[in-house]
Structures are given as C-alpha cells and as structure tokens.
Short mmCIF file of C-alpha atoms (C1' of nucleotides) in Angstrom, two decimals:
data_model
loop_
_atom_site.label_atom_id
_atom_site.label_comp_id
_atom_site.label_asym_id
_atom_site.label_seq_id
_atom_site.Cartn_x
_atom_site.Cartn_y
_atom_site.Cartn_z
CA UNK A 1 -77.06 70.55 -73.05
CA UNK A 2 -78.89 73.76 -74.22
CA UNK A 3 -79.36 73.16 -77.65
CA UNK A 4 -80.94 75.28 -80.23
CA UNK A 5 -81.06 76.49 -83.80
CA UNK A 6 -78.66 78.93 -85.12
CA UNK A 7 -78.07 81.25 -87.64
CA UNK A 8 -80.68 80.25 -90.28
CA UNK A 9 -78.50 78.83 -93.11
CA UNK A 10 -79.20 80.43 -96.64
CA UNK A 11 -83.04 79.23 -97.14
CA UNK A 12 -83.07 76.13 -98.95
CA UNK A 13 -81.07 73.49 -98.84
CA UNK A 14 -81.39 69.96 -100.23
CA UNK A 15 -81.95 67.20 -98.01
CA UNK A 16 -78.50 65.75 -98.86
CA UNK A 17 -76.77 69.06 -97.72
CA UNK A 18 -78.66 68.90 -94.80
CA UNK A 19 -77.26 65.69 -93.96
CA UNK A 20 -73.69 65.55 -95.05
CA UNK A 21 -73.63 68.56 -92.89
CA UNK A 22 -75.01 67.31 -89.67
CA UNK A 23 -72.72 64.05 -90.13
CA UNK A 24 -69.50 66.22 -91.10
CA UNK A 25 -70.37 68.42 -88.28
CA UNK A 26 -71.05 64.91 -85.81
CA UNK A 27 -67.58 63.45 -87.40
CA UNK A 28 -65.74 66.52 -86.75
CA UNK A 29 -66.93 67.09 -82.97
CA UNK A 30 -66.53 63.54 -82.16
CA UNK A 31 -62.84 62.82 -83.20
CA UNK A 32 -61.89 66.43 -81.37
CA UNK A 33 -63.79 64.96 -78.03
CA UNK A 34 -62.86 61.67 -78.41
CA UNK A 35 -59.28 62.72 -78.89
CA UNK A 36 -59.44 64.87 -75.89
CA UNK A 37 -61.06 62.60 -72.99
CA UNK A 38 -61.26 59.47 -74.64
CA UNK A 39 -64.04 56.96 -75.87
CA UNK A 40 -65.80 56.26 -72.55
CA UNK A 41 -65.31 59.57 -71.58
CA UNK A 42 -67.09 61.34 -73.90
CA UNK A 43 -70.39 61.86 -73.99
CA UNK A 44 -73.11 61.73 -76.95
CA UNK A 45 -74.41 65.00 -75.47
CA UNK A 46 -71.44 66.31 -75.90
CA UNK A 47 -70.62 65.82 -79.05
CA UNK A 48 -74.20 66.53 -79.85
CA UNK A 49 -73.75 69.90 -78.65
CA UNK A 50 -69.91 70.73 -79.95
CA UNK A 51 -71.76 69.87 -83.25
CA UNK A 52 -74.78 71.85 -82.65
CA UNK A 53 -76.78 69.03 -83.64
CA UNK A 54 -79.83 67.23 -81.14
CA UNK A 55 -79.82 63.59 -79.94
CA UNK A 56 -82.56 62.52 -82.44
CA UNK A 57 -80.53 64.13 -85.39
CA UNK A 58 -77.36 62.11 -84.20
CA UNK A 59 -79.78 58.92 -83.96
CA UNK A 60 -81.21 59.47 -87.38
CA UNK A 61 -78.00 59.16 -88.72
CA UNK A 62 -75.59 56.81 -86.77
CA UNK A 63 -77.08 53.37 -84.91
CA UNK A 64 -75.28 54.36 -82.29
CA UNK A 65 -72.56 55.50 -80.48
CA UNK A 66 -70.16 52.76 -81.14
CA UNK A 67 -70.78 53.28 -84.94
CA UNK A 68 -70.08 56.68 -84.61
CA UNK A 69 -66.44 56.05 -83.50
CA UNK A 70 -66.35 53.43 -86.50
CA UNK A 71 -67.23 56.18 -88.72
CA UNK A 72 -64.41 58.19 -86.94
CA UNK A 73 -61.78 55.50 -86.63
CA UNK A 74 -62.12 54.83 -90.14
CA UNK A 75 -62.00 57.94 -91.81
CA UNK A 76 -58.78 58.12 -89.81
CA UNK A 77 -57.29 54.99 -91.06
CA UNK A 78 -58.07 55.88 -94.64
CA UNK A 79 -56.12 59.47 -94.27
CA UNK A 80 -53.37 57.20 -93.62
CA UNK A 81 -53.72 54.72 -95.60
CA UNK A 82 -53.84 57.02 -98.74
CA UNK A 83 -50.48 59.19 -97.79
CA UNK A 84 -48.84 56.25 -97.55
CA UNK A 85 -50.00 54.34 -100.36
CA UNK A 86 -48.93 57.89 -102.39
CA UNK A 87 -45.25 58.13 -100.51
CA UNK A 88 -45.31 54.71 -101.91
CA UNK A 89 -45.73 54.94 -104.97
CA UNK A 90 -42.95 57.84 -105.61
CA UNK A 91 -40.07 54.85 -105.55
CA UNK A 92 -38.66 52.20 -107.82
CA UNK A 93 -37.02 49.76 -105.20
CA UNK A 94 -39.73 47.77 -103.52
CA UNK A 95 -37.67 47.90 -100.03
CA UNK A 96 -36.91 51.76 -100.54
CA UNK A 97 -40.55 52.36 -101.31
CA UNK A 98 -41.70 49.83 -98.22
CA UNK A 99 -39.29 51.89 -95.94
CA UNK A 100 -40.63 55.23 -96.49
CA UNK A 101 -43.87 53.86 -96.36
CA UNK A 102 -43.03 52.94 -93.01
CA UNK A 103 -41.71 56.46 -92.71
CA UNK A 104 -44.93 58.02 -93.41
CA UNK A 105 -46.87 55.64 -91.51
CA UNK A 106 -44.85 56.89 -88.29
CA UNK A 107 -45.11 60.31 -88.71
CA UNK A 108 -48.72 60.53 -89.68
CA UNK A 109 -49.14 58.74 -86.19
CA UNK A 110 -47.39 60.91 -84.45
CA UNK A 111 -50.41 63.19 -84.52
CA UNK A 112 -51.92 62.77 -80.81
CA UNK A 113 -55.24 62.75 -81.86
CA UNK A 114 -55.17 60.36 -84.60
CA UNK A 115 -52.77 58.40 -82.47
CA UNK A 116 -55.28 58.65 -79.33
CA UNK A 117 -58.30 57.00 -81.58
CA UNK A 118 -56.14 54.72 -83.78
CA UNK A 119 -54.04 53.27 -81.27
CA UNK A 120 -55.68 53.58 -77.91
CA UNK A 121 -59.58 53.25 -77.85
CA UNK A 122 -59.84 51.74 -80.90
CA UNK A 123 -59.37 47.96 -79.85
CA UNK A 124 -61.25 48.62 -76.72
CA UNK A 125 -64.11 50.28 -78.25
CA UNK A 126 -64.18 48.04 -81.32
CA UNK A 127 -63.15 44.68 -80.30
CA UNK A 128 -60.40 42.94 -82.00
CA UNK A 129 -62.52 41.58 -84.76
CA UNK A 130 -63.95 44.50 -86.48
CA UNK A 131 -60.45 46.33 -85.59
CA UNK A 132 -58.72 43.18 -88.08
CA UNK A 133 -61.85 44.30 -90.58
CA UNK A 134 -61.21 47.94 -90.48
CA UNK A 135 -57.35 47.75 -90.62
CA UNK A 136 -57.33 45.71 -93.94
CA UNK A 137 -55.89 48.73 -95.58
CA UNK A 138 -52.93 49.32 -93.62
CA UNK A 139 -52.10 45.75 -93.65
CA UNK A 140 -52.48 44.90 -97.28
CA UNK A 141 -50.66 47.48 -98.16
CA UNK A 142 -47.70 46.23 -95.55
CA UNK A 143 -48.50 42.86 -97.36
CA UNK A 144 -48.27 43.61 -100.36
CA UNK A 145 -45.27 46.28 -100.13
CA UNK A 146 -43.32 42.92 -98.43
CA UNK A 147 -44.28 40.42 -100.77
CA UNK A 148 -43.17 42.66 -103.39
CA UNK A 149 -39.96 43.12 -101.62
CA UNK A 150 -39.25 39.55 -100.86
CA UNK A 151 -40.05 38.15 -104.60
CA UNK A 152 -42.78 36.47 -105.56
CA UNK A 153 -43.39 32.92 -104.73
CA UNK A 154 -39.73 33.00 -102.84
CA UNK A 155 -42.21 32.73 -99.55
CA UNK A 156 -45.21 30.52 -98.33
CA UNK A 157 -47.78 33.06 -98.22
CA UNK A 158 -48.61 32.13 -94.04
CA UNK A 159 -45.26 32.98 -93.75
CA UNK A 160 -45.42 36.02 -94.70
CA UNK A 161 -48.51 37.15 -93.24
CA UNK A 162 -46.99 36.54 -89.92
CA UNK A 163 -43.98 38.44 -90.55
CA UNK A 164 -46.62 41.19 -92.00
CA UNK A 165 -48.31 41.03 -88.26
CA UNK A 166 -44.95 41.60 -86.42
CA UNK A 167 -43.62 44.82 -88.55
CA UNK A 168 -47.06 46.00 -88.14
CA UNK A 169 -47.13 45.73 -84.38
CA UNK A 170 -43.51 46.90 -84.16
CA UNK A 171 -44.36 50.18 -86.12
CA UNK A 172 -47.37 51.00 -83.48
CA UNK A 173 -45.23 50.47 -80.77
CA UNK A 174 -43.25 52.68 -82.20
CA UNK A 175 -45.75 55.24 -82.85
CA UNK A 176 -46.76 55.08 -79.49
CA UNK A 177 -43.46 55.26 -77.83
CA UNK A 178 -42.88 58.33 -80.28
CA UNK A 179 -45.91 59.85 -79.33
CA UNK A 180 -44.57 59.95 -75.80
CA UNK A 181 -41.07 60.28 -75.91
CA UNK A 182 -39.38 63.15 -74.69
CA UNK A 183 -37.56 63.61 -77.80
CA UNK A 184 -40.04 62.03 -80.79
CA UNK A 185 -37.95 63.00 -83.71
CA UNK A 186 -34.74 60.72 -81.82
CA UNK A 187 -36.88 57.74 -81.26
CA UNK A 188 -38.25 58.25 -85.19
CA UNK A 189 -35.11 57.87 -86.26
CA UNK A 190 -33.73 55.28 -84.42
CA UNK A 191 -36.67 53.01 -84.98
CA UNK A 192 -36.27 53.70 -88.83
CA UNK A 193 -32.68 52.80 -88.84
CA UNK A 194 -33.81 49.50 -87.37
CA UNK A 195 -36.41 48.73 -90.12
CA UNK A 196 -33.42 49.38 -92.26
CA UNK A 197 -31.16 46.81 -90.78
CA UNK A 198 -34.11 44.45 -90.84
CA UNK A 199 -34.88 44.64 -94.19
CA UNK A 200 -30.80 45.02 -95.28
CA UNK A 201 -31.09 41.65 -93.19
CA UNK A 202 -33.60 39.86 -95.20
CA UNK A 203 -31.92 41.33 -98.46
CA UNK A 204 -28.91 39.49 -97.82
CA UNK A 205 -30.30 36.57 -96.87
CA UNK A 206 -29.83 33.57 -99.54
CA UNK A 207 -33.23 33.32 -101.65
CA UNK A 208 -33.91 29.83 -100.24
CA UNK A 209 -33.48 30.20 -96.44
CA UNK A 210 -36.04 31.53 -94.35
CA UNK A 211 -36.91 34.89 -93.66
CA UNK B 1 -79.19 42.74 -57.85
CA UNK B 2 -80.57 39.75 -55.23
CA UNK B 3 -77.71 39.40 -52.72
CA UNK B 4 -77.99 37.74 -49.46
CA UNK B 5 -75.37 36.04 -47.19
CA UNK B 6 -75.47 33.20 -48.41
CA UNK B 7 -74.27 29.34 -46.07
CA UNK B 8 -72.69 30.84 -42.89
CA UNK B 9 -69.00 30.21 -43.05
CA UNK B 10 -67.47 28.73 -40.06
CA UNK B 11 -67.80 30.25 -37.00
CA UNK B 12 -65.08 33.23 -36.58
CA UNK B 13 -62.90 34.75 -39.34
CA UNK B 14 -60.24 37.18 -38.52
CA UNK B 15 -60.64 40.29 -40.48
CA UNK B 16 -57.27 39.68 -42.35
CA UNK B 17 -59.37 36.33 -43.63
CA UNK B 18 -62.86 38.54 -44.38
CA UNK B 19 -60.65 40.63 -46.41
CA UNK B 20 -58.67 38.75 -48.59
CA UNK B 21 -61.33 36.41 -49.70
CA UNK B 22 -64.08 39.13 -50.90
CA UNK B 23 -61.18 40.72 -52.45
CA UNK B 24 -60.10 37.28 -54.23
CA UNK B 25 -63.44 36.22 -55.52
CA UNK B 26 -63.75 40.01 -56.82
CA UNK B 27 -60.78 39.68 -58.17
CA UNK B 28 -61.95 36.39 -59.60
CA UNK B 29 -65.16 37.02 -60.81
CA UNK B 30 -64.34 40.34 -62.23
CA UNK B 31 -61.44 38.72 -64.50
CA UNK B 32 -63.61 35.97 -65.83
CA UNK B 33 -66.68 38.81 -66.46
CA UNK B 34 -63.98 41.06 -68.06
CA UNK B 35 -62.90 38.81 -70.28
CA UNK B 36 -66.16 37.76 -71.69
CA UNK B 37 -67.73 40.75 -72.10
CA UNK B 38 -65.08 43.81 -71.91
CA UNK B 39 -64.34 46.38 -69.57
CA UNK B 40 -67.02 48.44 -70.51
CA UNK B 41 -69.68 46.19 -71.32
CA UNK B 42 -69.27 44.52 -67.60
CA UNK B 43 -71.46 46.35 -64.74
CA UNK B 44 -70.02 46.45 -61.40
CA UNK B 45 -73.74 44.77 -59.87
CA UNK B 46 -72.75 41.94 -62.03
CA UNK B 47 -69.31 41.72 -61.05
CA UNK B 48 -70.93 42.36 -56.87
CA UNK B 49 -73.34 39.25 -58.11
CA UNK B 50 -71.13 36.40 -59.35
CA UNK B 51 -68.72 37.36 -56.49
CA UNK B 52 -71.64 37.27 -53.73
CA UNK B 53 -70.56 40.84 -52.58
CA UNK B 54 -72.50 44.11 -52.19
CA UNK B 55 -71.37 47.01 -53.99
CA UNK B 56 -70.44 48.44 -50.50
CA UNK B 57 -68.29 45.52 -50.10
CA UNK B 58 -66.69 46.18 -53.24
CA UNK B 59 -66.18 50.05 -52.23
CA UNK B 60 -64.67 49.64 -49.10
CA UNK B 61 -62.17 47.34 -50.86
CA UNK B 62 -61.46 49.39 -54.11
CA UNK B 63 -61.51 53.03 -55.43
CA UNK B 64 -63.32 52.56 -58.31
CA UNK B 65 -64.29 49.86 -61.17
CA UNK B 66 -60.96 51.39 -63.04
CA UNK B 67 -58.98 50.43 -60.27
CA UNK B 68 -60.74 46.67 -60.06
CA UNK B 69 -59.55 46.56 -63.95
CA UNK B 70 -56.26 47.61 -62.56
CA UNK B 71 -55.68 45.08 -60.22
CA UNK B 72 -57.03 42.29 -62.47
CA UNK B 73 -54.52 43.44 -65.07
CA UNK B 74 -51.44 43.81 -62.84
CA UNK B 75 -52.12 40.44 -61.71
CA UNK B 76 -52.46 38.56 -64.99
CA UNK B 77 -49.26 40.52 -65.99
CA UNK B 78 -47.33 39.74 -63.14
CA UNK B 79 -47.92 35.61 -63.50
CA UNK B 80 -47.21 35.80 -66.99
CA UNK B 81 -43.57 37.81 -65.60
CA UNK B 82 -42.79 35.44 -63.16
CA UNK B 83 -43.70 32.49 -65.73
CA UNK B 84 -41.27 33.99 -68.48
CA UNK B 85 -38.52 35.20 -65.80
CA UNK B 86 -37.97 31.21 -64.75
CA UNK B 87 -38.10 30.16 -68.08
CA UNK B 88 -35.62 32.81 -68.73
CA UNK B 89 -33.59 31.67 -66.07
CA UNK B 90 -33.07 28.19 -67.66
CA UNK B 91 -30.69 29.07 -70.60
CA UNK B 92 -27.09 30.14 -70.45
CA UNK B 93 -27.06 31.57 -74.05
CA UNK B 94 -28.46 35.47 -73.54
CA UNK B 95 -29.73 34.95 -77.19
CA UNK B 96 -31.46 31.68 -76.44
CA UNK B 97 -32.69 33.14 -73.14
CA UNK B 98 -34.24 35.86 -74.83
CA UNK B 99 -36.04 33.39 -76.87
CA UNK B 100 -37.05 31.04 -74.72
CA UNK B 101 -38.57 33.93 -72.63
CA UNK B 102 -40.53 34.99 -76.13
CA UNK B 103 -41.32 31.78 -76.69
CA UNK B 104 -43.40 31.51 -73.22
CA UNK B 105 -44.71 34.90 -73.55
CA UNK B 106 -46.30 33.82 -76.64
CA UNK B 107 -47.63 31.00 -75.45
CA UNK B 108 -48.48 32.76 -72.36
CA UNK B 109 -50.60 34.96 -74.42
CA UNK B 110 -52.95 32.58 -76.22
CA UNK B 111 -55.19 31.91 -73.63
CA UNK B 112 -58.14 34.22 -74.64
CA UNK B 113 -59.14 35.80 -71.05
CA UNK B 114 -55.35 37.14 -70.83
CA UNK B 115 -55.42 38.02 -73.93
CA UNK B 116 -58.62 40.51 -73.86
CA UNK B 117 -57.36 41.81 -70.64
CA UNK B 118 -54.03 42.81 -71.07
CA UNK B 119 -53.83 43.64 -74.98
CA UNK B 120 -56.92 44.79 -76.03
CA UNK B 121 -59.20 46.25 -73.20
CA UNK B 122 -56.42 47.47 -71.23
CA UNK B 123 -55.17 50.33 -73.24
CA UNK B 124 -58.40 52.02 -73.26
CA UNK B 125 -59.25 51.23 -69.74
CA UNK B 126 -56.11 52.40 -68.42
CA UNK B 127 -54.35 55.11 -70.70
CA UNK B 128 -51.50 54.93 -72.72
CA UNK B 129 -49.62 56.42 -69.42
CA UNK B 130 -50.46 53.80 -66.56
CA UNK B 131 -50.15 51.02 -69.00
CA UNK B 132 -46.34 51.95 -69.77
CA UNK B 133 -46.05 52.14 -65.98
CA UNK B 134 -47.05 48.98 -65.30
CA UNK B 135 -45.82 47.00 -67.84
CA UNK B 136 -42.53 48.10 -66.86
CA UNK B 137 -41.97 44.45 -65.54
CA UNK B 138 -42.32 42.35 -68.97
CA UNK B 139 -40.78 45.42 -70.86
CA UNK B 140 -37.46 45.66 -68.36
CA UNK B 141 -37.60 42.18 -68.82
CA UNK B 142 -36.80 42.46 -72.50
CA UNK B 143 -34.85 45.49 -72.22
CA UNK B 144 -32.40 43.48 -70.18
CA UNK B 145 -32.70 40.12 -72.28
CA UNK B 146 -31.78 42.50 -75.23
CA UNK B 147 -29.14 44.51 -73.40
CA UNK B 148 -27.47 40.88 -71.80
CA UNK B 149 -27.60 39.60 -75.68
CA UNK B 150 -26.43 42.39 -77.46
CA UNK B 151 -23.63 42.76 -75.17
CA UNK B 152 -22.30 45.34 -72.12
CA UNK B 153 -22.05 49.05 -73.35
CA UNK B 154 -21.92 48.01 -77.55
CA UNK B 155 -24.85 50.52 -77.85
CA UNK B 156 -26.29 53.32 -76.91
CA UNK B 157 -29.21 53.39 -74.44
CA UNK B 158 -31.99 54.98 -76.22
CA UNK B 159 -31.46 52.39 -79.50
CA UNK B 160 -31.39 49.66 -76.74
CA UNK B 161 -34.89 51.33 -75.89
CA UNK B 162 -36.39 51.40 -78.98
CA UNK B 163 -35.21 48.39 -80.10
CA UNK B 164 -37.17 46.86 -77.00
CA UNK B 165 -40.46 48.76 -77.82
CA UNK B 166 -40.64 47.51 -81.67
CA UNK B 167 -39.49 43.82 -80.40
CA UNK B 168 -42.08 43.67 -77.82
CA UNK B 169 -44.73 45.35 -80.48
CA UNK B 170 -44.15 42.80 -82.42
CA UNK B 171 -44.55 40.05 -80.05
CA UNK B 172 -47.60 41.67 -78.62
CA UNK B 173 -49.06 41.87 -82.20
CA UNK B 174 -48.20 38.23 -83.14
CA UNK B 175 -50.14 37.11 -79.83
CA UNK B 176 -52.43 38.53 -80.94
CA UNK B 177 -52.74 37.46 -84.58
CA UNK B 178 -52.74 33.69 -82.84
CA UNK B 179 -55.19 33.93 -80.53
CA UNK B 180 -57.54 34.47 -83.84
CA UNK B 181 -55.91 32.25 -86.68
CA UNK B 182 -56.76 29.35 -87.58
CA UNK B 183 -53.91 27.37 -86.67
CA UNK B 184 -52.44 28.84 -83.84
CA UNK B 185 -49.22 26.37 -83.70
CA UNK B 186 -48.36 27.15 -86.78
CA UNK B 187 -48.60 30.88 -86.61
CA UNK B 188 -46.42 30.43 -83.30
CA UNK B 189 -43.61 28.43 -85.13
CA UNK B 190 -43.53 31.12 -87.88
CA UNK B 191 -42.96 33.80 -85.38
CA UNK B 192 -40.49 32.57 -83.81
CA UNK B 193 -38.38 31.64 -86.96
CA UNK B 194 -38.37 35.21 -87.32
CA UNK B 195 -38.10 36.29 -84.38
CA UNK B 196 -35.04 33.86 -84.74
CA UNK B 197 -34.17 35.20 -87.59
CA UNK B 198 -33.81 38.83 -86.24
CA UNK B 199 -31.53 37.99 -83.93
CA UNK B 200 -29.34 35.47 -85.91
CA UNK B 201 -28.95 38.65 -88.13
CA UNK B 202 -27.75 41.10 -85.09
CA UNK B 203 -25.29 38.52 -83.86
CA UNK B 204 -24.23 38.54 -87.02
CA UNK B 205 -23.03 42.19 -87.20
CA UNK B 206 -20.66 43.21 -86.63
CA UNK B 207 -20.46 45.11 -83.34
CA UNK B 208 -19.51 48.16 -84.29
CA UNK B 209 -22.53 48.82 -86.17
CA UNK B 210 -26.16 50.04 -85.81
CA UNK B 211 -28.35 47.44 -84.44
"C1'" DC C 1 -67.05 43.07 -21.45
"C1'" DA C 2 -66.77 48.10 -23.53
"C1'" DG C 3 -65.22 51.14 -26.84
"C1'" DA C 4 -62.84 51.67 -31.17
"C1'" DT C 5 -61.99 50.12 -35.69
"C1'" DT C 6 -62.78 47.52 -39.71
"C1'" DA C 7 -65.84 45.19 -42.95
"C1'" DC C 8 -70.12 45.12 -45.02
"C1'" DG C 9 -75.34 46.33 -46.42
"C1'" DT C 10 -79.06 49.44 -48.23
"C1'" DA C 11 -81.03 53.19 -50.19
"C1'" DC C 12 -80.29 56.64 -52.90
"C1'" DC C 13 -78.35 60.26 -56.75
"C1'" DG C 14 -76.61 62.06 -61.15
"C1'" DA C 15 -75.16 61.06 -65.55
"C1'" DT C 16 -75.77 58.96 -69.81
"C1'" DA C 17 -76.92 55.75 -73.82
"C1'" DG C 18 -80.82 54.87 -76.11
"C1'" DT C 19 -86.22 55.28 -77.48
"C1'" DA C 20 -90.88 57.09 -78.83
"C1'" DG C 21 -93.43 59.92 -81.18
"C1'" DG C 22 -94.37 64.21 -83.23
"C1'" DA C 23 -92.89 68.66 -85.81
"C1'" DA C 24 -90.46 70.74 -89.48
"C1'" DA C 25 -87.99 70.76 -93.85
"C1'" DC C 26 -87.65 69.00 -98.27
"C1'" DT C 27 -89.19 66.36 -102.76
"C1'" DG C 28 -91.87 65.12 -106.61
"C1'" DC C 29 -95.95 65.32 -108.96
"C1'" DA C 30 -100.59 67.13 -110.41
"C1'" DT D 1 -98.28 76.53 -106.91
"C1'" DG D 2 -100.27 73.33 -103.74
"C1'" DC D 3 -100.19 69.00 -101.60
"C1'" DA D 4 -99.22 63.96 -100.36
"C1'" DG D 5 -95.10 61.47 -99.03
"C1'" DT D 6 -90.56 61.14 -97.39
"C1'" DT D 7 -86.57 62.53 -94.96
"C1'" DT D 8 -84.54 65.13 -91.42
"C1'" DC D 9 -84.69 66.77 -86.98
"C1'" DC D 10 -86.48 67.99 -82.09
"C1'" DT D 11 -88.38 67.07 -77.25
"C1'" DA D 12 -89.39 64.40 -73.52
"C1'" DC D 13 -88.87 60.32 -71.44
"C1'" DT D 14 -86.78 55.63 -69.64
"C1'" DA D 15 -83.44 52.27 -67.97
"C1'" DT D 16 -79.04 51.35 -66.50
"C1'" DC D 17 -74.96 52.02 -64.20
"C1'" DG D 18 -71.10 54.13 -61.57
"C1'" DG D 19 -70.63 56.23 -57.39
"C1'" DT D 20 -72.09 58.14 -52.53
"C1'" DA D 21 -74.14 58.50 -47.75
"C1'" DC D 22 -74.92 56.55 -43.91
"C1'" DG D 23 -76.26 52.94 -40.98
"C1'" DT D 24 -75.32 48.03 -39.13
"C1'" DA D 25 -72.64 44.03 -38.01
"C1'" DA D 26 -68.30 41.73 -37.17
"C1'" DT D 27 -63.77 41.90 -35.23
"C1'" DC D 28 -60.03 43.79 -32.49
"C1'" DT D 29 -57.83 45.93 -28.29
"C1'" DG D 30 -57.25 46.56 -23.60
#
DNA sequence: CAGATTACGTACCGATAGTAGGAAACTGCA
DNA sequence: TGCAGTTTCCTACTATCGGTACGTAATCTG
C-alpha cells in the first residue's frame, strides 16, 4: 500500500526509459502475482506495489486491469510460440519436426506459472473470443506444421482445421495433467508416444481416405 | 437492490419446501446470469434480484458465491453424465459405445450456457484442483469406455490415463471450436470422423503394441 | 401453546477496480 | 539556458461488491 520513491535512478532519463521501465517492472510483478494467487485474486495494488509503481502510473499505461493480463498472457504465448517455431525448424521430416514441436510445446508448459496464466485464467479472464485472437500463433503454427505433414491439397482445408483444434486441445490436457502428475516426466512421455502412433496412423493411411 | 416478498405463496410451506425452492431459483437464476455475463462479471445482488432472494437468504443457503458457481457447475456436469451414460448404455460394441457417448457429449456441449460454464469460466473459478475432482464423473466415464474398448489388462494403467486426458482434451477443445464456427454440423461430423479415425487405427494394432 | 430450531431480512464493513485532477519529469525550440 | 508543451507519474477520492452481524419471522417438536 505504502508506496514511495526509491533510490533516485542515475539523473536523467528519457521519457521512453521511463516507461519501458515502469511497464517491464508492471509485466514482471503481475505474471509473478498472477501466477501465485490467480487472476481474481490479485490485486492492482498489489502488483502496483511488487512493482514499485502508483495506481495512476499503472493507469497511464494499461486501460485496465484486464489489459494488463493481455499484455501478460501474450508475452507468454509468444515465448512459446518462438521456441517452438525454432525446435521446428531444426528438422527435415514435416511429422518429425511437428512431433518435437509438440515436444517443446509440452515442456515449455510444464512451467507452473506460464501454465497457471496460459491454461487456467486465461479463458476466464479473457473470454473465449479474444483467447481464439491471441492464440493464432500457436495454432497456425499446429496448422501449418499438419498441413505440411499431410500434403498439400490431399485435405479439405475445414478438415483440417478441426483436426488442428483436437491435437491442440489434447496437448493442453496434457500439459495440464503433466503439470500435476505425480511423476510429469512419465506422463510426458507417454503422451508423446501417443502423438507418435497418431501421426504413424495418419502416415499409413492411403492418400485418399480420410484422416 | 429492491427486494420485497413478493404474491404470498399458499398458506403453509414446510421448511424442506422453503428450502429447496430458494435454493432452485438460485440455482436457476445464477446459471442463466453466469452464463451471460461470466463468473466474475455477475454480482451476487443481481443473482439475490432475478431469484427474488436476499443476500441473507442466499448465505444461509451457501458458503460463498464460489461455492454457488460450484453447485451450478456440478449440476450442468452431472446431466450432461447421466445424458451420455444412457446413450452409452445403448451399444454393444465398446468402440461404438465410446462413440456414441462422444458423440452426445459433443452435442451436449453446444448449447452456449453449458458451454461458458463448464469449459471456459470454470477453470478459473474453481482451480485446476477442484475441477479434476469433480469432473471425475465424465472423465471415469471415458477412462472406462477406453479401458472396455481397448480391452481387459492389454495396457498399462497410467497410458490408459493419459490416453483419456488427451482424448477428452480433444473433445473438450472441439466443443468448443463448434460452439463458435460457423457451421457447427459440419465441424461436428469432422470430429467425429476423426475421432473415428483414431480408434479405427488402435483396433487396428496390434495388441501387443503401444497405444 | 411454548420453546427451540430453521429460514430469511437489513444494515453495515473492508477491499478493490477505476477516476479526477494536479505535480513532477522530460522534450524541443528560441 | 530558459521556457512552453507534452508525457509520465502521484494523491485522494468514489462506487461497487463480496461478506458479516445480528435481529425477525416462519416452522417444528413436544
């Protein structure tokens, strides 16, 4: 609550220090509290404070309070979004690369904090539609990592949207299961072996069938 | 805010009778309030309002709004249980059992209020922990679809577990990805062909394998 | 009918998201 | 360097909402 100045920074600073500072500082306290007790839970005071930044600096900056978890969830999604795309990238084989994709996607969520925001409040806090907005990144990529994998034009494109909705959901149930299992790096495992035999599945499925 | 008594209700009503009905058109109004506006977004006085209750009504009846949110949850997932268990019941084939049972989950799913309640406010509202607890019901269900289908003792528990947690991921994902597309039926059929699909491909391997 | 118990009503409190308006820090230009 | 203009930040306040305290009315038990 008690909030004052400290430790005069080095004299002058331009007004874009200034703020990337207050905002990194904002960013920074609110994904450790909202990690912590949760969306709801967590007051702007709070993470007004942990920042060692006032209300009206916080308001200057964000609209509000939902933004400010936007700002959070999506700096979160993009961290992910760019390991992956890079673990990606390092293999030949579509389905290889897809599947350690996958890999990384898993383990990055393992992370309770990330997996607290990403997985938990988000929706909530969000609402579906802007969550569908935000998580364009995670899903193109699946998208595009499956179409790639499947052959081009083999599939109507609906068709493999939906089947690009149903990996995605199975991998966050996954995460979340992980995140709570008694033994994570088991459950890792054995929902990676099952990707596998999905996608050996599909592989050896005749061109013209159906996936 | 207003509330008075309002059109005297015949003469004498056991207490059994006073109960259960402000608890029912709580219960009521506080799903249909929910599901318009989210958990958070819905004040108990309006809830108290639209259910012609005072807030000491409310609080002799319940713990807290959390636990209101609870029991409007547990509800809408135990008639969507029941609904899938009979359909379950209907079919011989474990496989097409396990279908079926998708199949009216799905379906079960698209109506929006259900929907907002049990797959996207819920988590937040409830934690990662109670929701796992209560869900138990629609995820034994599966487990035991899946365990019936893939046969007695073939595999090992925990891939029998996560196997369930990815399947049901999905399904909860592809609910989801209806109740916001613009053709719903279609999006339906599609996931079911591949939901088909998977398990064409398990019953298909042979049984010695990894699932 | 009397006393005990259960169901409900009213008035209040503390916390918290958000606002209003002014002070302080910076910027660009004369 | 000094000074208008802009951006950044601070303080004090408000409204709303979840939750509580305590009293009143309805029902039950004997």
């Amino acid at each position: 609550m008690t909030q004052q100045r400290v430790a005069r920074r080095t004299g002058r600073r331009t007004q874009q220090e200034r703020s990337s500072t207050t905002t990194l500082q904002l960013l920074n306290s609110a994904r450790k509290l909202f990690a912590r007790d949760g969306y709801t839970a967590t007051s702007l005071d709070a993470i007004c404070d942990a920042a060692e930044v006032t209300k009206g600096a916080f308001y200057h900056h964000f609209k509000n309070k939902e933004q400010l978890f936007r700002a959070v969830y999506e700096r979160e999604q993009q961290d992910l979004s760019s390991a992956i795309a890079q673990e990606y990238s390092h293999y030949n084989d579509p389905w290889e690369a897809l599947f350690q994709g996958m890999r990384e996607f898993l383990v990055g969520s393992m992370e309770p904090t990330r997996q607290r925001i990403t997985l938990i409040d988000a929706p909530g806090a969000l609402g579906w539609e802007a969550m569908r907005e935000i998580r364009t990144d995670c899903r193109r990529m699946m998208f595009y990592g499956l179409s790639q994998a499947l052959g081009k034009g083999r599939f109507p494109r609906h068709e493999i949207e939906s089947l690009t909705s149903m990996v995605y959901g199975a991998q966050c149930e996954a995460a979340m299961a992980m995140a709570h299992a008694d033994d994570p790096d088991e459950l890792l495992e054995s929902a990676l072996r099952q990707f596998r035999f999905l996608f050996d599945s599909i592989r050896r499925m005749s061109p013209t069938s159906q996936p």
